[in-house]
Coordinates of C-alpha atoms in Angstrom, one line a residue:
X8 CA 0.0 0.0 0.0
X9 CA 1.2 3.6 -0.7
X10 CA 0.5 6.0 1.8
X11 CA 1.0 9.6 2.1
X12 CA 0.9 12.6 4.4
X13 CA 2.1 16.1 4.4
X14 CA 3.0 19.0 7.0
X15 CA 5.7 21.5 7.8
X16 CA 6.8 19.5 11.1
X17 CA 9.0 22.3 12.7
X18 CA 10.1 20.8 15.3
X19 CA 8.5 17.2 14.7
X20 CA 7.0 16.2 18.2
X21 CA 5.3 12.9 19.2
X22 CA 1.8 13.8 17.9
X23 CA 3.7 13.9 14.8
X24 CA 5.7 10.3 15.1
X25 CA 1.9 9.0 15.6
X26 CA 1.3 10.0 12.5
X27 CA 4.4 8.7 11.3
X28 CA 4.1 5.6 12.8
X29 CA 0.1 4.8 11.8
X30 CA 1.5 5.3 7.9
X31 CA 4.3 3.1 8.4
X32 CA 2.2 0.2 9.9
X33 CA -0.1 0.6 6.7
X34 CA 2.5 0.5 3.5
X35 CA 5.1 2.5 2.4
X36 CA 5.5 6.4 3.0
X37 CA 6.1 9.2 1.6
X38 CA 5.9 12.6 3.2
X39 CA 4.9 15.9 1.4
X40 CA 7.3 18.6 3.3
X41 CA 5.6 21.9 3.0
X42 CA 8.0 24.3 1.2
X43 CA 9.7 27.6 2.2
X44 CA 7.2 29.3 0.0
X45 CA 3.9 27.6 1.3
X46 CA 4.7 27.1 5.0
X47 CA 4.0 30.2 6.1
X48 CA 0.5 30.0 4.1
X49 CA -0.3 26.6 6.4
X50 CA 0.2 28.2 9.6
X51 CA -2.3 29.4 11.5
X52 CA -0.1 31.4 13.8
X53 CA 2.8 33.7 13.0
X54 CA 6.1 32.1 14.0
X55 CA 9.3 30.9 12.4
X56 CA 9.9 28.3 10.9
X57 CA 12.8 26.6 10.2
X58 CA 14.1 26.6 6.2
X59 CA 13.1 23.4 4.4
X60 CA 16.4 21.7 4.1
X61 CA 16.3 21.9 7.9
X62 CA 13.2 20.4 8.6
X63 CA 13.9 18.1 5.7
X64 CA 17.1 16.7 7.4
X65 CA 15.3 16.5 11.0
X66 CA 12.3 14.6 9.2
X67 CA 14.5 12.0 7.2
X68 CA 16.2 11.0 10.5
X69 CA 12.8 10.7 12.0
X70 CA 11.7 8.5 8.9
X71 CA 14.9 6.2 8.7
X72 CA 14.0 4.6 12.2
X73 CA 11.2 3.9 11.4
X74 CA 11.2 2.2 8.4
X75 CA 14.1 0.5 9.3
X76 CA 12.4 -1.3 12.2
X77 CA 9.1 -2.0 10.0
X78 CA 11.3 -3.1 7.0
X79 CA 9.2 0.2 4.8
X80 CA 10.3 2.4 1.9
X81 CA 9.8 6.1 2.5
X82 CA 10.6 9.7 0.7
X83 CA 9.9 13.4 1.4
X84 CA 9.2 15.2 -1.4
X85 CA 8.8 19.3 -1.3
X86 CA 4.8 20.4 -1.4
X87 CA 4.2 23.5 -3.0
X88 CA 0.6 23.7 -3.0
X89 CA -1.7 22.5 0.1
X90 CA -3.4 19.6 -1.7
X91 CA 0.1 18.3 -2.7
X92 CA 1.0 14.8 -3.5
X93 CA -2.0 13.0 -2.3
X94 CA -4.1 14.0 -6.1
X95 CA -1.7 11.9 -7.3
X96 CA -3.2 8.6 -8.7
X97 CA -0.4 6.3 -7.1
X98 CA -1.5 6.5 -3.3
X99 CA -4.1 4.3 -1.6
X100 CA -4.2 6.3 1.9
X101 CA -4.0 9.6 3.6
X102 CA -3.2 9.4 7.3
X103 CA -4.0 12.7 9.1
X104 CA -4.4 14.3 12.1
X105 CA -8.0 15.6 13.0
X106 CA -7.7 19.5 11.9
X107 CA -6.7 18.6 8.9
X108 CA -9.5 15.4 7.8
X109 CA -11.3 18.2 6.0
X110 CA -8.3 18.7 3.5
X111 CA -8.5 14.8 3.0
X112 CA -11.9 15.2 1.9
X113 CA -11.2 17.8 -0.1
X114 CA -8.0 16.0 -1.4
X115 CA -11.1 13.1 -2.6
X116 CA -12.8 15.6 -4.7
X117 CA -9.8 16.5 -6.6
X118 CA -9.0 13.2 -7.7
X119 CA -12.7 12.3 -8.5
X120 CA -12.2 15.5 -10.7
X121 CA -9.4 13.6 -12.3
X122 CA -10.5 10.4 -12.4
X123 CA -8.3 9.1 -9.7
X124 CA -10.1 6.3 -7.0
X125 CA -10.8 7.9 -3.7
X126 CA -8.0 7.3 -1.0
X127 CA -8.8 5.6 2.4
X128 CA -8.5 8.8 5.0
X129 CA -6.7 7.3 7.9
X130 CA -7.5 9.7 11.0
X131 CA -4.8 9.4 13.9
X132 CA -6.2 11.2 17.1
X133 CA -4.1 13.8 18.8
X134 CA -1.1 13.3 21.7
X135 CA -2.1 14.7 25.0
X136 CA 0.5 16.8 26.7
X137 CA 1.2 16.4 30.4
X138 CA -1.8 19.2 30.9
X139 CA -3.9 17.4 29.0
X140 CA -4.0 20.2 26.0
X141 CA -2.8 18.6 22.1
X142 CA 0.9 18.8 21.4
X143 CA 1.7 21.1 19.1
X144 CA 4.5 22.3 17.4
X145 CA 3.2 26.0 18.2
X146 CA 3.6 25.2 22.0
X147 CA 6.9 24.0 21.6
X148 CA 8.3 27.0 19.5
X149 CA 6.5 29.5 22.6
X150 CA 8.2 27.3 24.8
X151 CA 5.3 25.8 27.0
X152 CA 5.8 22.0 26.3
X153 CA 9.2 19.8 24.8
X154 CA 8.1 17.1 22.1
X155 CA 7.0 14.7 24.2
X156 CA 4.2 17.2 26.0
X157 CA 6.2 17.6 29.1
X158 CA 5.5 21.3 30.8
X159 CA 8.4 23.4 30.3
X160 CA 7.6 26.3 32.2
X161 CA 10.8 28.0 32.4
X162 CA 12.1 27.2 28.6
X163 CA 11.9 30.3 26.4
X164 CA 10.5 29.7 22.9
X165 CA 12.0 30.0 19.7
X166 CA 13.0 33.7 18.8
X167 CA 10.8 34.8 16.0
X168 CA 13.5 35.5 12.8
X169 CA 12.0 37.8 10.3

């Protein structure tokens, strides 16, 4: 099975390797990376975030182990636009996280429009920090939780880079 999924993951957290993880148990992955260009456009907040060859490098890493261990193939290719890689014909499943099940809906009327069998939209529900709030990768850059939803109350965020 060829499974997909996209996001900026900056920094990649453990709500993330649950997403991660659920694709790898169902086929091979790959990963749409959002680019430098539509990142920004994604976000619903207004923070850094990292260049794409960083977050490309932090993601692979993140990838290797796991497909290592589950014997998968993977790649991370660069997403320019929101709906991505998943229109493409050659995927059979979308694993995503529940804000963005909407977009895999949408992502199913675009390939109808082309022709393309709908994909099975694979929803993986969202880590709990230590608080009991989602992790995100917004809390981390403020500096309120690490990536594995532990409080960090005396952590400063990320500076904001213009």
């Amino acid at each position: 099975m060829n499974v997909a999924l996209g996001g900026t993951f900056d920094p990649i957290h453990d709500g993330h390797r649950a997403l991660f993880e659920r694709a790898f148990e169902l086929g091979d992955v790959t990963v749409g990376l959002t680019s430098d260009g539509l990142a920004p456009k994604t976000r619903h907040d207004q923070r850094h975030v990292r260049p794409f060859s960083e977050r490309q490098s932090a993601l692979a890493d993140e990838l290797a182990a796991l497909a290592t261990d589950l014997e998968r193939e993977w790649e991370v290719r660069e997403l320019t636009e929101p709906t991505g890689i998943a229109t493409e014909p050659q995927f059979d499943t979308l694993v995503v996280s529940p804000e963005t099940e909407t977009g895999g809906r949408r992502i199913n009327e675009i390939r109808e429009e082309r022709g393309h069998d709908p994909l099975e939209i694979e929803v993986v529900p969202h880590v709990r920090a230590a608080d009991g709030d989602i992790i995100s990768s917004t809390r981390i850059v403020e500096g309120e939780i690490d990536e594995h939803g532990n409080l960090t109350p005396n952590r400063t965020g990320r500076q904001n880079i213009s």
